[in-house]
PDB file of C-alpha atoms in Angstrom:
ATOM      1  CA  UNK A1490      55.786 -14.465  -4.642  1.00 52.00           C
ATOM      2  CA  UNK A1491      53.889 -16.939  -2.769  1.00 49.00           C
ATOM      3  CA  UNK A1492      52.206 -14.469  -0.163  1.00 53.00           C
ATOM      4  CA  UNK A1493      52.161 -11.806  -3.126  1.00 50.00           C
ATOM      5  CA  UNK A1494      49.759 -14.249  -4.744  1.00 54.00           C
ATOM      6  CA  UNK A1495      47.804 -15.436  -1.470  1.00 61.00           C
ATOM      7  CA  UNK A1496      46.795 -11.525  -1.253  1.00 59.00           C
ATOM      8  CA  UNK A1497      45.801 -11.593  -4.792  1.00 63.00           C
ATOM      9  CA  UNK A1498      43.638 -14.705  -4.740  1.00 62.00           C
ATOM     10  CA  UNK A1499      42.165 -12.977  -1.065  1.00 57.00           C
ATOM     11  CA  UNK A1500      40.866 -10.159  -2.888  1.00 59.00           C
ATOM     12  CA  UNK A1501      39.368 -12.115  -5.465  1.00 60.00           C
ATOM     13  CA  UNK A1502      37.711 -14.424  -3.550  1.00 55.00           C
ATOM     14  CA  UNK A1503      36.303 -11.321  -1.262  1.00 53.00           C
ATOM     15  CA  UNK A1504      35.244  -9.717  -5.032  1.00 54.00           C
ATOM     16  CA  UNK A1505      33.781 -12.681  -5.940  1.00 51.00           C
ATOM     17  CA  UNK A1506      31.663 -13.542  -2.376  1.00 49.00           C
ATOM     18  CA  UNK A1507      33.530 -16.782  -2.272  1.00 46.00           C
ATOM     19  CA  UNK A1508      33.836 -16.527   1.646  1.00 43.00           C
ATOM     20  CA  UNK A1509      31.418 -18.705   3.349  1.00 45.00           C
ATOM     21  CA  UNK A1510      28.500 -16.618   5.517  1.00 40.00           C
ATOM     22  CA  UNK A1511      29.628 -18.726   8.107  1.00 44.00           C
ATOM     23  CA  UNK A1512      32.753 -17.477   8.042  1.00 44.00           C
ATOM     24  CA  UNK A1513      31.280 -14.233   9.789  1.00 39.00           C
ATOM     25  CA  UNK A1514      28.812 -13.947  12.425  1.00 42.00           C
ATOM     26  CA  UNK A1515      26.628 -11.292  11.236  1.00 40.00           C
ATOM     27  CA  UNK A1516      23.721 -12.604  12.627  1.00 38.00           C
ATOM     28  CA  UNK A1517      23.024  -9.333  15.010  1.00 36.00           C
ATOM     29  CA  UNK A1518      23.668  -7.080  11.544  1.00 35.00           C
ATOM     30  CA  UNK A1519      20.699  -8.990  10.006  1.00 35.00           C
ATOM     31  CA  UNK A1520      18.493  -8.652  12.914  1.00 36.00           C
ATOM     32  CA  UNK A1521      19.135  -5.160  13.836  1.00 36.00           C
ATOM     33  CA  UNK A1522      15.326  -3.854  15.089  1.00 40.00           C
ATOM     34  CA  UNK A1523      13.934  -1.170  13.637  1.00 39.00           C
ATOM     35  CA  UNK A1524      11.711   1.847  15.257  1.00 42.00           C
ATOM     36  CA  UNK A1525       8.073   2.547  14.956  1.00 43.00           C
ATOM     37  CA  UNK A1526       9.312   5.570  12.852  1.00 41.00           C
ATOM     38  CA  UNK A1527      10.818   3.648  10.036  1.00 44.00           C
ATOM     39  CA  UNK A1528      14.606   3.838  10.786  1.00 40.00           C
ATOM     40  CA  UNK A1529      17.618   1.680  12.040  1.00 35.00           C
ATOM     41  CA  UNK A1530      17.483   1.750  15.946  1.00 36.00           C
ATOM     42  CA  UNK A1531      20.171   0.471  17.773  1.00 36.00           C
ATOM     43  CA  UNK A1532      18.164  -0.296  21.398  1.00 37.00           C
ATOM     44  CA  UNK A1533      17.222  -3.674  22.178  1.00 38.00           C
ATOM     45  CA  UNK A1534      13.273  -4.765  22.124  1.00 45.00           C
ATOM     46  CA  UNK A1535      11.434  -4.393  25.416  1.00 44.00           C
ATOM     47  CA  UNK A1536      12.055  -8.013  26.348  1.00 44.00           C
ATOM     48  CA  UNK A1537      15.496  -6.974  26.104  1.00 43.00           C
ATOM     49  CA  UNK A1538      16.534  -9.765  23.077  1.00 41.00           C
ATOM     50  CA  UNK A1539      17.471  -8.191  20.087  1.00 37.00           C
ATOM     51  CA  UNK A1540      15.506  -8.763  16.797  1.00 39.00           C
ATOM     52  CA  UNK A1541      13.269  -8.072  14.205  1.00 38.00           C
ATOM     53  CA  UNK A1542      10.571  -5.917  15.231  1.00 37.00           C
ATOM     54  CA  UNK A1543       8.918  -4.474  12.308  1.00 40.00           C
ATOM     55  CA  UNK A1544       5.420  -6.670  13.464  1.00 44.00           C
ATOM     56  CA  UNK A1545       5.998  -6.800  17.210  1.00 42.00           C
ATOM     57  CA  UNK A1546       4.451  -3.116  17.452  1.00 46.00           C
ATOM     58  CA  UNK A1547       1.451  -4.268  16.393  1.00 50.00           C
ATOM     59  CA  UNK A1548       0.976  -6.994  18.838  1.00 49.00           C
ATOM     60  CA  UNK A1549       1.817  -4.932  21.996  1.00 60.00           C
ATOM     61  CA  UNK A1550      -1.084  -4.628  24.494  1.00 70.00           C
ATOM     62  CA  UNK A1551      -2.256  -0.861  24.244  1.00 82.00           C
ATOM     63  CA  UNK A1552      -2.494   0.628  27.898  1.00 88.00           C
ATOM     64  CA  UNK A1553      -4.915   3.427  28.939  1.00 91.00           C
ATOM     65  CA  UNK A1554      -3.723   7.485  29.054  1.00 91.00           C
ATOM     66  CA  UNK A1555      -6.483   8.935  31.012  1.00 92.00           C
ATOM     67  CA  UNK A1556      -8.459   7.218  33.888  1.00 94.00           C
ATOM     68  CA  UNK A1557     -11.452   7.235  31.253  1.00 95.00           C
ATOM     69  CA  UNK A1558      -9.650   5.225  28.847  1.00 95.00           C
ATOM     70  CA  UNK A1559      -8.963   3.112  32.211  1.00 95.00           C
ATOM     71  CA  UNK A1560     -12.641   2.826  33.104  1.00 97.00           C
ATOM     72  CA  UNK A1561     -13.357   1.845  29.085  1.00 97.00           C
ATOM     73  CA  UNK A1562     -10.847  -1.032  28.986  1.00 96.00           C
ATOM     74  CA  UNK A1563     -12.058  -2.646  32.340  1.00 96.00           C
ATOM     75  CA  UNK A1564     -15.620  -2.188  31.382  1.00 97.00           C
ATOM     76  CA  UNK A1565     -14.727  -4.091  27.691  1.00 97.00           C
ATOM     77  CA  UNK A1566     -13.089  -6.947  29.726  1.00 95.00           C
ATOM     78  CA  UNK A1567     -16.121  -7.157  31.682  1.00 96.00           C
ATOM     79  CA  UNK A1568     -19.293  -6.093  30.003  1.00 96.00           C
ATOM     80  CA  UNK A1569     -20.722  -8.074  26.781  1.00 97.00           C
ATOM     81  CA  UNK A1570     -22.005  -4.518  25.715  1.00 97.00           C
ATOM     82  CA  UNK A1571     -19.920  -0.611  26.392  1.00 98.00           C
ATOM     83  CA  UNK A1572     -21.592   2.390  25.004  1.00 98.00           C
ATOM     84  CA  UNK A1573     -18.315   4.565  24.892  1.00 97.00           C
ATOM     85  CA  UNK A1574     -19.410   8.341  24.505  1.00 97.00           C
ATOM     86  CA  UNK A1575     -16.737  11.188  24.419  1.00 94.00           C
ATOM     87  CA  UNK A1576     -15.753  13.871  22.073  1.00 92.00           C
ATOM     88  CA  UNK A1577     -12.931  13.440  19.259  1.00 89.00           C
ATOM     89  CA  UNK A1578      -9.654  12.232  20.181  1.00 89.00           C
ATOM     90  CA  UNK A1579     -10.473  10.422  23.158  1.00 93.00           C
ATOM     91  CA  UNK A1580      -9.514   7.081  22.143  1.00 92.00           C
ATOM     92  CA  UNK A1581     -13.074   5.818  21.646  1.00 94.00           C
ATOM     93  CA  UNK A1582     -12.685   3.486  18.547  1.00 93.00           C
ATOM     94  CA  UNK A1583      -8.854   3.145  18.714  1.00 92.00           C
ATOM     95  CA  UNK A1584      -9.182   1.453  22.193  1.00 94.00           C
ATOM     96  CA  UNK A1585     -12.412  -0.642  20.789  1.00 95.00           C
ATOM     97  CA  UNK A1586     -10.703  -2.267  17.796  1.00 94.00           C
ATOM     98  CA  UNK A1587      -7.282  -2.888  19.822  1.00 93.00           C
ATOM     99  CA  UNK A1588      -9.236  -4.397  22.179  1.00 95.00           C
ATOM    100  CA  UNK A1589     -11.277  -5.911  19.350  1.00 95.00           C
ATOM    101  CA  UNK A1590      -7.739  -8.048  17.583  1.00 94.00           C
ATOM    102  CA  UNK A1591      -6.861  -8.836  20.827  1.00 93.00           C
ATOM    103  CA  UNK A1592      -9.887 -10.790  21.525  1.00 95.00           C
ATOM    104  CA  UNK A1593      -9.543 -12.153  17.942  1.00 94.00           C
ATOM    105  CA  UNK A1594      -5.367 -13.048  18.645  1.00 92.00           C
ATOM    106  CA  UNK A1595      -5.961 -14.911  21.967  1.00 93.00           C
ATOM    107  CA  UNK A1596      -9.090 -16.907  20.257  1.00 94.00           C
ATOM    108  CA  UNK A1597     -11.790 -15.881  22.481  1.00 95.00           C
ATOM    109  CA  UNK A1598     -13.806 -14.791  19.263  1.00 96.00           C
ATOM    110  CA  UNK A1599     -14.042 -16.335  16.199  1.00 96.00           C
ATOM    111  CA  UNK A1600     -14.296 -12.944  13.903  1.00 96.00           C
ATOM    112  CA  UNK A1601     -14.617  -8.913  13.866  1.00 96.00           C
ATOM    113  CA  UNK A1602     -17.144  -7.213  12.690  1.00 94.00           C
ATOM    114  CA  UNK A1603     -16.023  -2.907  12.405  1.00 92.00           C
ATOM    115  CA  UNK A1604     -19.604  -0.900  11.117  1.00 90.00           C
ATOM    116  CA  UNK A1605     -19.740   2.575  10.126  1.00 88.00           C
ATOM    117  CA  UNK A1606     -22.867   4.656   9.130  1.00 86.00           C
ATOM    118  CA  UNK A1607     -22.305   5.816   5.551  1.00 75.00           C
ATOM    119  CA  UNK A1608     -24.095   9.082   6.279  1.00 66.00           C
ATOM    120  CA  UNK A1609     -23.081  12.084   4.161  1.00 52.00           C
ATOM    121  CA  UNK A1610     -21.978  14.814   5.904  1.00 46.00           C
ATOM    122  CA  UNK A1611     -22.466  18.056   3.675  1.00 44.00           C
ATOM    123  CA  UNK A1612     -21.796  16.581   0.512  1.00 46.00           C
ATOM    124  CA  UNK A1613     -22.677  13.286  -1.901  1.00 51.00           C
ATOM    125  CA  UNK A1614     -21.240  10.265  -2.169  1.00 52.00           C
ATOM    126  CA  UNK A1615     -23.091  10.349  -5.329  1.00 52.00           C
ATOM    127  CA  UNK A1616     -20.284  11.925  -7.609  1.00 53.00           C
ATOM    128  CA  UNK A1617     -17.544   9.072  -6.529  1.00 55.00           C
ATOM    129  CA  UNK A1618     -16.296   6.899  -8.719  1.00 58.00           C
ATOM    130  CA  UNK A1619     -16.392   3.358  -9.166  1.00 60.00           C
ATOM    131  CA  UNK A1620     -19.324   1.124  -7.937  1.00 58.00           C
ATOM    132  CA  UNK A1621     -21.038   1.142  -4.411  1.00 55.00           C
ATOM    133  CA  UNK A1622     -18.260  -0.938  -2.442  1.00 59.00           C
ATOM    134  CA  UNK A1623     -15.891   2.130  -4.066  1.00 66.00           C
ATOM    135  CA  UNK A1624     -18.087   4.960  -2.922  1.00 63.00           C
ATOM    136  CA  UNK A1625     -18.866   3.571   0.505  1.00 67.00           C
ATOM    137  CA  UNK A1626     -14.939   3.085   1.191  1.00 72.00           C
ATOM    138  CA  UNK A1627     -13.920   6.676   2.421  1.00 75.00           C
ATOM    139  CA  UNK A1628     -16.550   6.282   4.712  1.00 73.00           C
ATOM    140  CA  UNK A1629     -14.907   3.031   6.247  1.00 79.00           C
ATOM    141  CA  UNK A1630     -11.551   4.260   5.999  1.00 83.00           C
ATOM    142  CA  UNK A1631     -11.217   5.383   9.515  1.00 83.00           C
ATOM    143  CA  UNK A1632     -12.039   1.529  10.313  1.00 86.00           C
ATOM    144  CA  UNK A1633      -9.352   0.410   8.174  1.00 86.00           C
ATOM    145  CA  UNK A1634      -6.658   3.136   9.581  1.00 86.00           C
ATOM    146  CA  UNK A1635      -7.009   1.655  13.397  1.00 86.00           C
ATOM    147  CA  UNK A1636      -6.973  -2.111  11.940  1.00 89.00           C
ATOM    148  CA  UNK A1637      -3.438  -1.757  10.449  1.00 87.00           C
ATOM    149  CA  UNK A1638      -2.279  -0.030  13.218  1.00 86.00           C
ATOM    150  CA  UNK A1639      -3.050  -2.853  15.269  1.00 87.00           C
ATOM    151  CA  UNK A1640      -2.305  -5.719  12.529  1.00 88.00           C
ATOM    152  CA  UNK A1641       0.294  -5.382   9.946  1.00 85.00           C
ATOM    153  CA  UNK A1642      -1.465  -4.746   6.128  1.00 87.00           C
ATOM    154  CA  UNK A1643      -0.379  -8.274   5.490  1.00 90.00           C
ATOM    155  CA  UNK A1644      -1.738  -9.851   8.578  1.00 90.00           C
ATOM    156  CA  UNK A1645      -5.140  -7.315   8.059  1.00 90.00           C
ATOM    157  CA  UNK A1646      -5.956  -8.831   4.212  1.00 89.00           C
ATOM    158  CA  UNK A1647      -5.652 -12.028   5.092  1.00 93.00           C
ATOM    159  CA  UNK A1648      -7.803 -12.024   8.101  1.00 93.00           C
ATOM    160  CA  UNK A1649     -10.123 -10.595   5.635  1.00 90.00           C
ATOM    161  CA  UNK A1650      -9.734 -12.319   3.038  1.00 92.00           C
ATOM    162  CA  UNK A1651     -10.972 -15.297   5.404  1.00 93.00           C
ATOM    163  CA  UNK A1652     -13.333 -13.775   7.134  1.00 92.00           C
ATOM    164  CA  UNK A1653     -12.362 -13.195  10.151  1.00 95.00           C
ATOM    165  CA  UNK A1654     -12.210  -9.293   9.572  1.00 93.00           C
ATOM    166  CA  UNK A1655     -15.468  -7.618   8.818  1.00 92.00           C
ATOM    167  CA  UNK A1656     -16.402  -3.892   7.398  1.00 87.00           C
ATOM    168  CA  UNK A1657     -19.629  -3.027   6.430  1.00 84.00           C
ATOM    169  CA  UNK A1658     -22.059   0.088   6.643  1.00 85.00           C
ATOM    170  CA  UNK A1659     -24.988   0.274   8.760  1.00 87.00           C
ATOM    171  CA  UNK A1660     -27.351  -0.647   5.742  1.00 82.00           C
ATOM    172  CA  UNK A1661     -25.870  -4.360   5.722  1.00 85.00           C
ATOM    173  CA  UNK A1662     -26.021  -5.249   9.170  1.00 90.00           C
ATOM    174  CA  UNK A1663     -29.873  -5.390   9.410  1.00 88.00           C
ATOM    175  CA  UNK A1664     -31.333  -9.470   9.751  1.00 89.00           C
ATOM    176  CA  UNK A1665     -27.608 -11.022  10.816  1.00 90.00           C
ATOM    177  CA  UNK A1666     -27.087 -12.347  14.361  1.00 91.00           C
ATOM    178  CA  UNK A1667     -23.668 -12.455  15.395  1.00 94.00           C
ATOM    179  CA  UNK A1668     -22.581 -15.269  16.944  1.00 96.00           C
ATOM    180  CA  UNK A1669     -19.102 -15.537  18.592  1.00 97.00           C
ATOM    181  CA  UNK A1670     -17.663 -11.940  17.270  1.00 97.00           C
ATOM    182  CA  UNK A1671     -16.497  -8.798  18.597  1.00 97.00           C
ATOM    183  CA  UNK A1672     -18.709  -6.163  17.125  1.00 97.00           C
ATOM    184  CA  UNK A1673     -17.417  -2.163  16.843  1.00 96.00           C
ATOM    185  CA  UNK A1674     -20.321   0.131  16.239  1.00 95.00           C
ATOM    186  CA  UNK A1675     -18.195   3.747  14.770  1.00 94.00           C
ATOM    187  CA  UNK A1676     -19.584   6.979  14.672  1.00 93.00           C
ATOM    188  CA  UNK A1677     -23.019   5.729  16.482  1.00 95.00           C
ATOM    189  CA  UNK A1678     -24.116   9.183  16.816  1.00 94.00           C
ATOM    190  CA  UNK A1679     -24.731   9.203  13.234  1.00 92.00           C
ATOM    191  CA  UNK A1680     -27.439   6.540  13.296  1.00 94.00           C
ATOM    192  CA  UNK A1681     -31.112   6.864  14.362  1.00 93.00           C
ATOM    193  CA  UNK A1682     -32.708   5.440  17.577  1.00 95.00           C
ATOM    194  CA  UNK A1683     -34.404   2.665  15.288  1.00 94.00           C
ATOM    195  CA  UNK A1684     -31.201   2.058  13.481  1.00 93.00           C
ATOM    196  CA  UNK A1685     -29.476   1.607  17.269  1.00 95.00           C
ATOM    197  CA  UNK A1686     -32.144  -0.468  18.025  1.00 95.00           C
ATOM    198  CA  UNK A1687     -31.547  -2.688  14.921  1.00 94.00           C
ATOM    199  CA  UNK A1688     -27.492  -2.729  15.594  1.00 94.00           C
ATOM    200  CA  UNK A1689     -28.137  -3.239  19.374  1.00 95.00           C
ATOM    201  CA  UNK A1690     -30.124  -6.702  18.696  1.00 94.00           C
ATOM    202  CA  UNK A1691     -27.423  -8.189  16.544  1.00 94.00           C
ATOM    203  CA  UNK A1692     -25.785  -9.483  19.504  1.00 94.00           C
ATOM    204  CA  UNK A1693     -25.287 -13.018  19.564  1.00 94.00           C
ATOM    205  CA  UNK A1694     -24.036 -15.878  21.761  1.00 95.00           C
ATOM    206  CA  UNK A1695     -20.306 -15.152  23.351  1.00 95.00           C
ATOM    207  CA  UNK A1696     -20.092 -12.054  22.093  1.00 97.00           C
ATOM    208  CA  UNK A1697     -18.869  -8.294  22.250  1.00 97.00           C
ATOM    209  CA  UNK A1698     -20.109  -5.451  21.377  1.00 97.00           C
ATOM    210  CA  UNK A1699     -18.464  -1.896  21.690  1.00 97.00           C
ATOM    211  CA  UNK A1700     -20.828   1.379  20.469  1.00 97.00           C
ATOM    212  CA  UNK A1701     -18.430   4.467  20.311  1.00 97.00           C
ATOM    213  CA  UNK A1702     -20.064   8.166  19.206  1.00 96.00           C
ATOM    214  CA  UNK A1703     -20.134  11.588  20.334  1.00 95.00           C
ATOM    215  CA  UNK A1704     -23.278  12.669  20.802  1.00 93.00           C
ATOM    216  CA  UNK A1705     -22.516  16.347  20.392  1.00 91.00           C
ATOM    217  CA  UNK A1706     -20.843  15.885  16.612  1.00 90.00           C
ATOM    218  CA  UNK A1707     -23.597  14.440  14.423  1.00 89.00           C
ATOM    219  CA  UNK A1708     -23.983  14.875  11.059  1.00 85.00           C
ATOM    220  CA  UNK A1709     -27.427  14.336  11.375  1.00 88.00           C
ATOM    221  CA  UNK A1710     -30.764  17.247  11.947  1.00 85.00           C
ATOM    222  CA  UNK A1711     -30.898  17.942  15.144  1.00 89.00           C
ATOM    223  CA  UNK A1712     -33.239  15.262  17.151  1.00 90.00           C
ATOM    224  CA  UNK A1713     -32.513  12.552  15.026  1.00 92.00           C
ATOM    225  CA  UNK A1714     -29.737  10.681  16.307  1.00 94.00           C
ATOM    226  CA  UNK A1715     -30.774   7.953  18.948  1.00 95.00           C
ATOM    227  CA  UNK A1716     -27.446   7.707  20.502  1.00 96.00           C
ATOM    228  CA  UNK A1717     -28.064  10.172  23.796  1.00 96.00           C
ATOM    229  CA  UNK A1718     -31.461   8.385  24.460  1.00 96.00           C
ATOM    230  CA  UNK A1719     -30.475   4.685  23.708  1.00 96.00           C
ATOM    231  CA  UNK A1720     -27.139   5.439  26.440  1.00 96.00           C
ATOM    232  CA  UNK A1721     -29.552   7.202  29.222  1.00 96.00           C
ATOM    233  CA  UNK A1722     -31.690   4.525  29.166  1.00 96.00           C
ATOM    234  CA  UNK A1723     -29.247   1.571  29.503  1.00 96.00           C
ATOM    235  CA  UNK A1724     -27.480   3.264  32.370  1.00 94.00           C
ATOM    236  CA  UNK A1725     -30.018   1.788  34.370  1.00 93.00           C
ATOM    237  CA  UNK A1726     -28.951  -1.620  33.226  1.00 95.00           C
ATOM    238  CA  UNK A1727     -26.499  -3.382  35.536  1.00 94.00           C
ATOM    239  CA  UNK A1728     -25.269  -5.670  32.502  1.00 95.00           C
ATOM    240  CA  UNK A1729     -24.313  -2.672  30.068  1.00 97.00           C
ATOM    241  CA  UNK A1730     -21.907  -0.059  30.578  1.00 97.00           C
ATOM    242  CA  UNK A1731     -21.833   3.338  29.342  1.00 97.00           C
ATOM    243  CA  UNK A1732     -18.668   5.020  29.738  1.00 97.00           C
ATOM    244  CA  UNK A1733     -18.501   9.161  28.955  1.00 97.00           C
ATOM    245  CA  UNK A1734     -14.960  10.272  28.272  1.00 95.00           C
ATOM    246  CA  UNK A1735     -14.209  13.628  29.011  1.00 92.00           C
ATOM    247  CA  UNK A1736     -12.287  16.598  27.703  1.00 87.00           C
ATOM    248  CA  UNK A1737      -9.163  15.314  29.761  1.00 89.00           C
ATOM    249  CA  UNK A1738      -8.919  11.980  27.940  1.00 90.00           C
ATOM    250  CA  UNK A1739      -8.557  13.596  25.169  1.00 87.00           C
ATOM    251  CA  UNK A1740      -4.958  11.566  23.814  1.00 84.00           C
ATOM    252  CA  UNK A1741      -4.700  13.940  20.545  1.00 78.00           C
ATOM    253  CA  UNK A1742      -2.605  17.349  20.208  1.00 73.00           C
ATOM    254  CA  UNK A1743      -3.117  19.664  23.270  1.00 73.00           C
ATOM    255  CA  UNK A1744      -4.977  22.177  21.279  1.00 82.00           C
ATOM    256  CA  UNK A1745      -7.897  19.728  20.346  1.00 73.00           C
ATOM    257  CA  UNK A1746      -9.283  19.959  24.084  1.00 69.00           C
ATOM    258  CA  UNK A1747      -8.871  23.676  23.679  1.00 77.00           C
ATOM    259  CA  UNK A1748     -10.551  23.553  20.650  1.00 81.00           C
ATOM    260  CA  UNK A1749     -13.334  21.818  21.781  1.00 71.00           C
ATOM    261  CA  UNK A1750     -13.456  23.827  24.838  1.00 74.00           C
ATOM    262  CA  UNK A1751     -14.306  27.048  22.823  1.00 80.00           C
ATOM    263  CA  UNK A1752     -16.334  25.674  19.928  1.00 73.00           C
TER     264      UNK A1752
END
């Protein structure tokens, strides 16, 4: 009766969660990683240590694919200014912004600052809802795509909620100097040689700044975008480096580099 009863009062207690957590070492069920993909994976983190790593992804150090990506991350770490020109899928403004949180994680700049020419590109911005902020957004969406791919969404609003994290068109850059920050120009073929000129001369004191375009995609009349002149003239300037990626850095699907091989 006595063990019929001690078998009754187990499975109670086991009903009821009466069993201390220490009772069980569960500790590697609880911090079981999990892939970039969203599901369990049983494989140990790179260090080799099991654990959570749902936000280590986004603090990895990106490494280059293509000896122009190469040439683009050494001149970042060395130059205060890169004009990075290539066509679509090169790695242009991913590399720029990772390169971009990772001067803002190690504390060698204070705060980012990601522009983006709001320039329409066959239709208006006009017939968007909401209020400016809301119609200039889909324009700065690519900006916001590579940031939480680098930075977790929580770890991305509260940078930017303080201020450390910066978006803003073209239009709203003009009269700042920026002091201490690593700068992104996106989509700098879209801007005019006196707009360049403008963005250019926001450079401040201990500073970055990274231009990325494609001369051959603008969405402006032909002749009007500045980026092509403004990078042939600083090649002549020691201090400045203007890197051209090429068809094979091209890190997207295989059939973009065809693609662009044809069209």
């Amino acid at each position: 009766m006595e063990a019929l009863m001690t078998k009754r009062a187990l499975k109670r207690m086991a009903r009821e969660g009466a069993y201390e957590t220490g009772q069980y070492d569960d500790a590697k069920v609880r911090r079981l990683p999990v892939d970039h993909r969203g599901g369990w994976s049983p494989l140990p983190d790179e260090g080799g240590a099991r654990g959570d790593s749902r936000d280590q992804s986004y603090l990895k150090t990106i490494k280059p694919k293509s000896p122009g990506q190469a040439q683009l991350m050494e001149a970042i770490d060395e130059k205060n200014l890169v004009m990075a020109l290539g066509p679509a899928g090169t790695g242009k403004t991913y590399i720029a912004i990772s390169k971009a949180v990772e001067a803002l994680e190690a504390g060698r700049v204070s705060r980012i600052v990601l522009s983006r020419p709001a320039v329409e590109a066959g239709e208006s911005i006009g017939y968007l809802p909401g209020d400016m902020e809301d119609k200039l957004a889909p324009y700065l969406r690519p900006l916001y795509d590579a940031l939480t791919d680098r930075l977790s969404v929580k770890r991305m609003r509260a940078l930017m909620a303080e201020g450390a994290i910066e978006i803003a068109p073209v239009g709203f850059m003009r009269g700042r100097t920026l002091n201490n920050a690593f700068v992104v120009i996106d989509e700098a073929q879209n801007c005019t040689y006196m707009q360049l000129k403008m963005l250019l001369t926001r450079l401040g004191w201990h500073s970055t700044m990274v231009v990325t375009g494609d001369p051959n995609q603008s969405d402006l009349l032909p002749g009007i975008s500045g980026l092509a002149d403004v990078a042939a003239r600083f090649e002549e300037v020691s201090n400045i480096a203007v890197v051209r990626l090429a068809d094979r850095d091209i890190v997207r699907h295989p059939l973009v580099a065809e693609m662009l091989g044809v069209l």
